[in-house]
Structures are given as structure tokens and as C-alpha cells.
């Protein structure tokens, strides 16, 4: 696990695509984060999905398969079913993972795990690069409070994690199984218990991340209070072993929710789709009030057509222009944040983009 990047990006290992972008070419995304539905079984207290409401289309099996075929055809390298919905609510999740893998795509899932079927783990784990469970509490009572669900959901999820770890070890699979804690100051009491729990469960890592908020502070994240948790986060990282990593996303947790860049360059490399089928540059622009940034919907138009169309590049060029200010016009610490920092330095400060000499990291296509 020493070769996994949980606080940073991997764009430096995709120099060919960065060079093409710098030449003004219309590149395919390296990674696409998307959901197969906007539905969810939980109502987590920190959920950004409540800020992302948009018109819902029917994400049928045919629509999903067409998208996965298009993605592979135009040169997308990885698909992660992680976005504004719980993809285990879709009856097509398992078939989608297998279809994407058969197409040569790296596939991943982020889930609360409640509806994940234990009997399907044997099928999908060999096809996944990673399976990540979103969990912000280490006991049933706090789990219920934070994730706003029934207490029995905690026990089901824990058993599913154990089953996934068992199958991985039995079949000697390369898939990475991890836990992700979304941290708010009110959850500080769960940092150490979760660090211990991850080690006991035998997962590969626990990553502790910030909570994003929109430009109006609708969730109410007080980023200054993260500074009070530095010592306990450092203590949590001491629970790491040779086979288990606890990692805080320090660069975002201690950023104060601030950006150093004004324009948004990341989406051509890492695009996001809503579980409604909406194609937009990023999750922070899914809401209907941001329609000026909406590109189309894969339920209506194939992704390949959207990607080739003028509207796609009009929006991409708009957010990369001086008509858009990422510091004030979108939410904090987005998915593309680290990639944006890297590209900003290249574009604005002529930083060298020579390919690194280091051993390529794990999950290289999930940038």
C-alpha cells in the first residue's frame, strides 16, 4: 500500500494526454466518475447530493452499456461508479462493471455497501480495480446518527466488508478494498475507532477526507475547525501497518477550503456525470440552477456524440476562461481540485511536466 496515492493525483503519469491538451487538441477524459442512479438508501448528514438536484432520465441497461462502449471507443481509461447517487440501487450495477471491464476499462465502485449483494462479490471483485466503502462511524449508534439510516444497516455493511476481504484473500485478487471517512468536526470521536476497525476488518486502507460545500456554504462546513484535529489525525495514521494504510487527505483538510487557481482546467481529464445521466464538467455544477454549464444527457444522446459535439467543448472552454472564477463560482475542494492545481501551475507558471521517474502508482488511470 506504499504505492497508493490517496492525497494527490496521478496526472503526471499521463503526459501524452496533457501534452495533447496543451496543443489544444480535444482529448478524451482519462477518468469518468458517474452514478447509475440518483437514488440512495441513506440521508448522510454531510451529503452533497442534496445540492445536486437535476432532471432525472431513465438510466436503462441499454443507456449504460452504450455509454461504457462509447467511453472505451474514444479512449477513456477508467470508470468509477462514484457520484451523486448510490449505484447499488441500480439493478444494472453488476452487469455494468463486467461490461466495462470486458471493454478494457478499469472499473471501480464507491458505495455505502448496504445494498451490495454478497453473492455477487465473487463476480465483480475480479473486474474491479478498487471497491471503496463510505463509512464515517465505527459503531452502530453513531453510524445511524451520521448516515441517517437504521442501526442494522451498520451490521450488514460490516459483514459485506468482511466477505469482500475474505474473497479477495481466498482468490488472491488484485482489487483494493478500502474505507473512506468523510470528516466533519462533529465526527472527530470516530477517527481513532475507525482507524482500528479498518485494521481489524483487514481492508487495505482507510482514507479520511474533508467535506465539500457549495459556494454559499449550504452544508455549513467550518474549515477552520479541521486545524483542531491535526493531532488526532496524526495519531490515526500510526495505526498503519505494512498491509494497511491510514491516510488523512492533509492537502485538502488543511487548505481552509481555498483554491489557488481561478480557472478550471481539470474536467477534460476527469469528467463527472450525474446519476440522472446528466453530463456536466463536475458534480458541483449538476444542479438545475447551473444549466448554462450542462452539456447533455446520455439517456438522450450517446456520450460519443456529446463528446464530439460543440456544446461539450463550449462548456469546457467556458470554465477554463476568464469568464469563470473557480474561487467564487463553484463549491469547495472538488474532485478535480488536485488536478486543477497541477494544470494551473503548468499553464500559468510553466512548470515542467516531464514524466516522473518513480514507479507508477496503483490505480494509475483513476487520476
Short mmCIF file of C-alpha atoms in Angstrom, two decimals, residues 16-281:
data_model
loop_
_atom_site.label_atom_id
_atom_site.label_comp_id
_atom_site.label_asym_id
_atom_site.label_seq_id
_atom_site.Cartn_x
_atom_site.Cartn_y
_atom_site.Cartn_z
CA UNK A 16 0.84 12.26 -23.54
CA UNK A 17 -2.67 13.46 -22.82
CA UNK A 18 -1.51 16.58 -21.01
CA UNK A 19 0.69 17.44 -23.99
CA UNK A 20 -2.26 16.95 -26.36
CA UNK A 21 -4.38 19.26 -24.20
CA UNK A 22 -1.65 21.90 -24.21
CA UNK A 23 -1.63 21.70 -28.00
CA UNK A 24 -5.35 22.49 -27.97
CA UNK A 25 -6.49 19.01 -29.02
CA UNK A 26 -9.89 17.67 -27.97
CA UNK A 27 -8.88 14.91 -25.60
CA UNK A 28 -10.99 12.14 -24.09
CA UNK A 29 -11.23 12.07 -20.29
CA UNK A 30 -8.83 9.69 -18.57
CA UNK A 31 -11.29 9.06 -15.74
CA UNK A 32 -15.07 9.46 -15.57
CA UNK A 33 -16.84 9.45 -12.22
CA UNK A 34 -20.54 8.70 -12.56
CA UNK A 35 -23.51 7.16 -10.82
CA UNK A 36 -26.13 4.83 -12.28
CA UNK A 37 -28.97 6.48 -10.35
CA UNK A 38 -29.64 9.49 -8.12
CA UNK A 39 -31.39 7.27 -5.59
CA UNK A 40 -29.81 6.44 -2.24
CA UNK A 41 -30.65 4.32 0.79
CA UNK A 42 -29.12 6.80 3.26
CA UNK A 43 -29.51 10.50 4.06
CA UNK A 44 -25.99 11.25 5.31
CA UNK A 45 -25.70 14.47 7.28
CA UNK A 46 -22.85 15.67 5.05
CA UNK A 47 -24.39 14.64 1.71
CA UNK A 48 -23.56 16.93 -1.21
CA UNK A 49 -26.12 15.09 -3.32
CA UNK A 50 -28.93 17.18 -1.82
CA UNK A 51 -27.36 20.18 -3.56
CA UNK A 52 -27.22 18.46 -6.97
CA UNK A 53 -30.90 18.07 -7.94
CA UNK A 54 -31.50 17.95 -11.68
CA UNK A 55 -33.94 16.43 -14.18
CA UNK A 56 -33.81 12.64 -13.91
CA UNK A 57 -33.72 10.47 -17.00
CA UNK A 58 -34.10 6.71 -17.14
CA UNK A 59 -30.69 5.05 -16.86
CA UNK A 60 -31.60 1.78 -18.56
CA UNK A 61 -29.22 -1.08 -19.19
CA UNK A 62 -29.01 -0.09 -22.85
CA UNK A 63 -28.11 3.51 -21.96
CA UNK A 64 -25.44 2.39 -19.51
CA UNK A 65 -23.93 -0.14 -21.91
CA UNK A 66 -23.88 2.39 -24.76
CA UNK A 67 -22.01 4.81 -22.51
CA UNK A 68 -19.44 2.17 -21.50
CA UNK A 69 -18.92 1.22 -25.13
CA UNK A 70 -18.51 4.87 -26.14
CA UNK A 71 -16.07 5.55 -23.31
CA UNK A 72 -13.82 2.69 -24.35
CA UNK A 73 -14.06 3.66 -28.01
CA UNK A 74 -12.93 7.27 -27.58
CA UNK A 75 -10.05 6.46 -25.20
CA UNK A 76 -11.39 6.81 -21.66
CA UNK A 77 -9.28 4.63 -19.38
CA UNK A 78 -11.25 4.28 -16.15
CA UNK A 79 -14.83 4.49 -14.88
CA UNK A 80 -15.69 4.85 -11.21
CA UNK A 81 -19.29 4.45 -10.13
CA UNK A 82 -18.99 7.29 -7.62
CA UNK A 83 -21.16 10.39 -7.92
CA UNK A 84 -24.44 11.87 -6.69
CA UNK A 85 -26.30 8.57 -6.21
CA UNK A 86 -25.85 5.12 -4.67
CA UNK A 87 -25.19 2.91 -7.69
CA UNK A 88 -26.10 -0.26 -5.79
CA UNK A 89 -29.70 1.00 -6.10
CA UNK A 90 -29.47 0.28 -9.83
CA UNK A 91 -30.30 -3.27 -10.94
CA UNK A 92 -27.68 -2.89 -13.68
CA UNK A 93 -24.61 -2.28 -11.50
CA UNK A 94 -23.12 -5.76 -11.70
CA UNK A 95 -23.63 -6.11 -15.45
CA UNK A 96 -22.18 -2.62 -15.92
CA UNK A 97 -18.98 -3.49 -14.05
CA UNK A 98 -18.50 -6.61 -16.15
CA UNK A 99 -19.30 -4.80 -19.41
CA UNK A 100 -16.83 -2.03 -18.66
CA UNK A 101 -14.09 -4.49 -17.76
CA UNK A 102 -14.77 -6.51 -20.93
CA UNK A 103 -14.33 -3.26 -22.87
CA UNK A 104 -10.85 -2.82 -21.39
CA UNK A 105 -11.81 -0.11 -18.91
CA UNK A 106 -10.54 -0.01 -15.35
CA UNK A 107 -13.64 -0.18 -13.15
CA UNK A 108 -14.31 0.92 -9.57
CA UNK A 109 -17.19 1.33 -7.13
CA UNK A 110 -17.73 3.69 -4.21
CA UNK A 111 -20.70 2.64 -2.07
CA UNK A 112 -22.25 2.72 1.37
CA UNK A 113 -22.47 -1.05 0.91
CA UNK A 114 -25.95 -1.57 2.29
CA UNK A 115 -27.50 -2.94 -0.92
CA UNK A 116 -24.29 -4.51 -2.23
CA UNK A 117 -25.10 -8.19 -2.73
CA UNK A 118 -22.63 -10.50 -1.02
CA UNK A 119 -23.46 -13.26 -3.51
CA UNK A 120 -22.27 -11.06 -6.41
CA UNK A 121 -18.88 -10.19 -4.91
CA UNK A 122 -17.29 -13.29 -6.46
CA UNK A 123 -18.39 -12.00 -9.87
CA UNK A 124 -17.38 -8.35 -9.65
CA UNK A 125 -14.29 -8.24 -7.43
CA UNK A 126 -12.00 -9.70 -10.15
CA UNK A 127 -13.28 -6.97 -12.52
CA UNK A 128 -12.69 -4.07 -10.11
CA UNK A 129 -9.57 -2.01 -9.53
CA UNK A 130 -10.98 -0.85 -6.23
CA UNK A 131 -14.07 -1.21 -4.06
CA UNK A 132 -14.46 1.62 -1.54
CA UNK A 133 -16.95 1.70 1.30
CA UNK A 134 -18.08 5.11 2.53
CA UNK A 135 -18.27 4.85 6.31
CA UNK A 136 -17.91 7.63 8.86
CA UNK A 137 -18.60 5.79 12.13
CA UNK A 138 -17.25 2.70 13.84
CA UNK A 139 -20.27 1.75 15.94
CA UNK A 140 -23.92 1.21 15.10
CA UNK A 141 -25.32 4.11 17.13
CA UNK A 142 -23.04 6.75 15.64
CA UNK A 143 -23.41 5.17 12.21
CA UNK A 144 -27.18 5.65 12.42
CA UNK A 145 -26.77 9.28 13.52
CA UNK A 146 -24.24 10.25 10.86
CA UNK A 147 -25.60 8.29 7.89
CA UNK A 148 -29.28 8.68 8.87
CA UNK A 149 -30.26 5.05 8.43
CA UNK A 150 -31.30 2.09 10.57
CA UNK A 151 -28.78 0.64 13.01
CA UNK A 152 -28.99 -2.79 11.39
CA UNK A 153 -27.50 -1.26 8.22
CA UNK A 154 -24.19 -0.95 10.07
CA UNK A 155 -24.01 -4.67 10.79
CA UNK A 156 -24.94 -5.60 7.23
CA UNK A 157 -22.22 -3.33 5.81
CA UNK A 158 -19.57 -4.65 8.20
CA UNK A 159 -20.40 -8.22 7.19
CA UNK A 160 -20.21 -7.30 3.49
CA UNK A 161 -16.78 -5.73 4.00
CA UNK A 162 -15.62 -8.90 5.76
CA UNK A 163 -16.96 -11.04 2.91
CA UNK A 164 -15.20 -8.90 0.33
CA UNK A 165 -11.89 -9.19 2.19
CA UNK A 166 -12.38 -12.96 2.53
CA UNK A 167 -13.00 -13.42 -1.20
CA UNK A 168 -10.07 -11.18 -2.11
CA UNK A 169 -7.68 -13.18 0.05
CA UNK A 170 -9.08 -16.58 -0.96
CA UNK A 171 -8.82 -15.85 -4.67
CA UNK A 172 -5.63 -13.73 -4.39
CA UNK A 173 -7.26 -10.84 -6.23
CA UNK A 174 -5.56 -7.56 -7.07
CA UNK A 175 -8.61 -5.46 -6.18
CA UNK A 176 -8.07 -2.86 -3.46
CA UNK A 177 -10.74 -2.79 -0.74
CA UNK A 178 -10.80 0.43 1.25
CA UNK A 179 -12.82 2.59 3.61
CA UNK A 180 -13.46 6.31 3.25
CA UNK A 181 -14.43 8.57 6.13
CA UNK A 182 -15.96 11.94 5.27
CA UNK A 183 -14.85 14.06 8.20
CA UNK A 184 -16.81 16.85 9.84
CA UNK A 185 -15.65 18.31 13.16
CA UNK A 186 -18.61 16.63 14.89
CA UNK A 187 -17.29 13.21 13.81
CA UNK A 188 -13.88 13.57 15.48
CA UNK A 189 -14.77 10.95 18.08
CA UNK A 190 -14.88 8.33 15.31
CA UNK A 191 -11.42 8.92 13.82
CA UNK A 192 -9.49 6.53 16.07
CA UNK A 193 -12.24 3.88 16.32
CA UNK A 194 -12.48 3.78 12.50
CA UNK A 195 -8.70 3.50 12.19
CA UNK A 196 -8.79 0.49 14.49
CA UNK A 197 -11.83 -1.01 12.77
CA UNK A 198 -10.25 -0.89 9.33
CA UNK A 199 -7.23 -2.82 10.58
CA UNK A 200 -9.45 -5.38 12.28
CA UNK A 201 -11.51 -5.89 9.12
CA UNK A 202 -8.40 -6.50 7.02
CA UNK A 203 -9.08 -3.81 4.42
CA UNK A 204 -6.23 -2.19 2.53
CA UNK A 205 -6.74 1.38 3.67
CA UNK A 206 -8.81 3.99 5.46
CA UNK A 207 -8.73 7.44 3.88
CA UNK A 208 -10.01 10.35 5.93
CA UNK A 209 -11.18 13.22 3.76
CA UNK A 210 -12.63 16.70 4.05
CA UNK A 211 -16.28 17.53 3.44
CA UNK A 212 -17.03 19.70 0.41
CA UNK A 213 -19.51 22.56 0.50
CA UNK A 214 -21.07 24.75 -2.16
CA UNK A 215 -20.18 28.39 -2.82
CA UNK A 216 -22.92 29.53 -0.43
CA UNK A 217 -21.85 27.25 2.44
CA UNK A 218 -25.15 25.35 2.43
CA UNK A 219 -23.80 22.38 4.39
CA UNK A 220 -22.11 24.69 6.89
CA UNK A 221 -18.60 23.23 6.95
CA UNK A 222 -16.31 25.22 9.25
CA UNK A 223 -12.92 24.51 7.69
CA UNK A 224 -11.06 26.29 10.49
CA UNK A 225 -12.05 23.54 12.91
CA UNK A 226 -10.08 20.95 10.95
CA UNK A 227 -6.97 22.54 12.43
CA UNK A 228 -8.07 21.34 15.87
CA UNK A 229 -7.95 17.72 14.67
CA UNK A 230 -4.35 17.58 13.45
CA UNK A 231 -3.07 15.65 16.46
CA UNK A 232 -5.81 13.02 16.39
CA UNK A 233 -5.40 12.58 12.63
CA UNK A 234 -1.67 12.06 13.06
CA UNK A 235 -2.45 9.52 15.78
CA UNK A 236 -4.85 7.75 13.41
CA UNK A 237 -2.09 7.36 10.83
CA UNK A 238 0.02 5.46 13.37
CA UNK A 239 -2.41 2.53 13.03
CA UNK A 240 -0.95 1.87 9.58
CA UNK A 241 0.93 -1.39 9.06
CA UNK A 242 2.77 -2.96 6.14
CA UNK A 243 -0.59 -4.16 4.81
CA UNK A 244 -2.94 -1.41 5.96
CA UNK A 245 -2.72 2.33 5.41
CA UNK A 246 -4.50 5.09 7.32
CA UNK A 247 -4.17 8.36 5.43
CA UNK A 248 -5.65 11.80 6.02
CA UNK A 249 -6.08 13.99 2.95
CA UNK A 250 -3.91 16.66 4.51
CA UNK A 251 -3.67 18.95 1.49
CA UNK A 252 -7.43 19.47 1.42
CA UNK A 253 -8.15 19.19 5.14
CA UNK A 254 -5.69 21.99 5.91
CA UNK A 255 -6.48 24.13 2.86
CA UNK A 256 -9.17 26.17 4.60
CA UNK A 257 -11.42 25.32 1.67
CA UNK A 258 -9.44 27.75 -0.52
CA UNK A 259 -8.17 27.45 -4.09
CA UNK A 260 -5.03 28.93 -5.62
CA UNK A 261 -6.40 28.74 -9.16
CA UNK A 262 -9.12 30.78 -10.84
CA UNK A 263 -9.87 28.83 -13.99
CA UNK A 264 -10.96 25.19 -14.07
CA UNK A 265 -8.77 23.01 -16.32
CA UNK A 266 -9.44 19.58 -14.82
CA UNK A 267 -12.72 18.33 -16.37
CA UNK A 268 -11.28 17.40 -19.80
CA UNK A 269 -9.17 14.86 -17.88
CA UNK A 270 -11.63 13.81 -15.16
CA UNK A 271 -15.29 14.33 -16.00
CA UNK A 272 -18.36 13.70 -13.83
CA UNK A 273 -21.86 12.52 -14.74
CA UNK A 274 -24.93 12.64 -12.53
CA UNK A 275 -26.93 9.51 -11.78
CA UNK A 276 -29.64 11.17 -13.84
CA UNK A 277 -27.49 10.76 -16.95
CA UNK A 278 -26.59 14.46 -16.98
CA UNK A 279 -23.15 15.27 -18.39
CA UNK A 280 -21.58 18.31 -16.73
CA UNK A 281 -17.96 19.28 -16.09
#
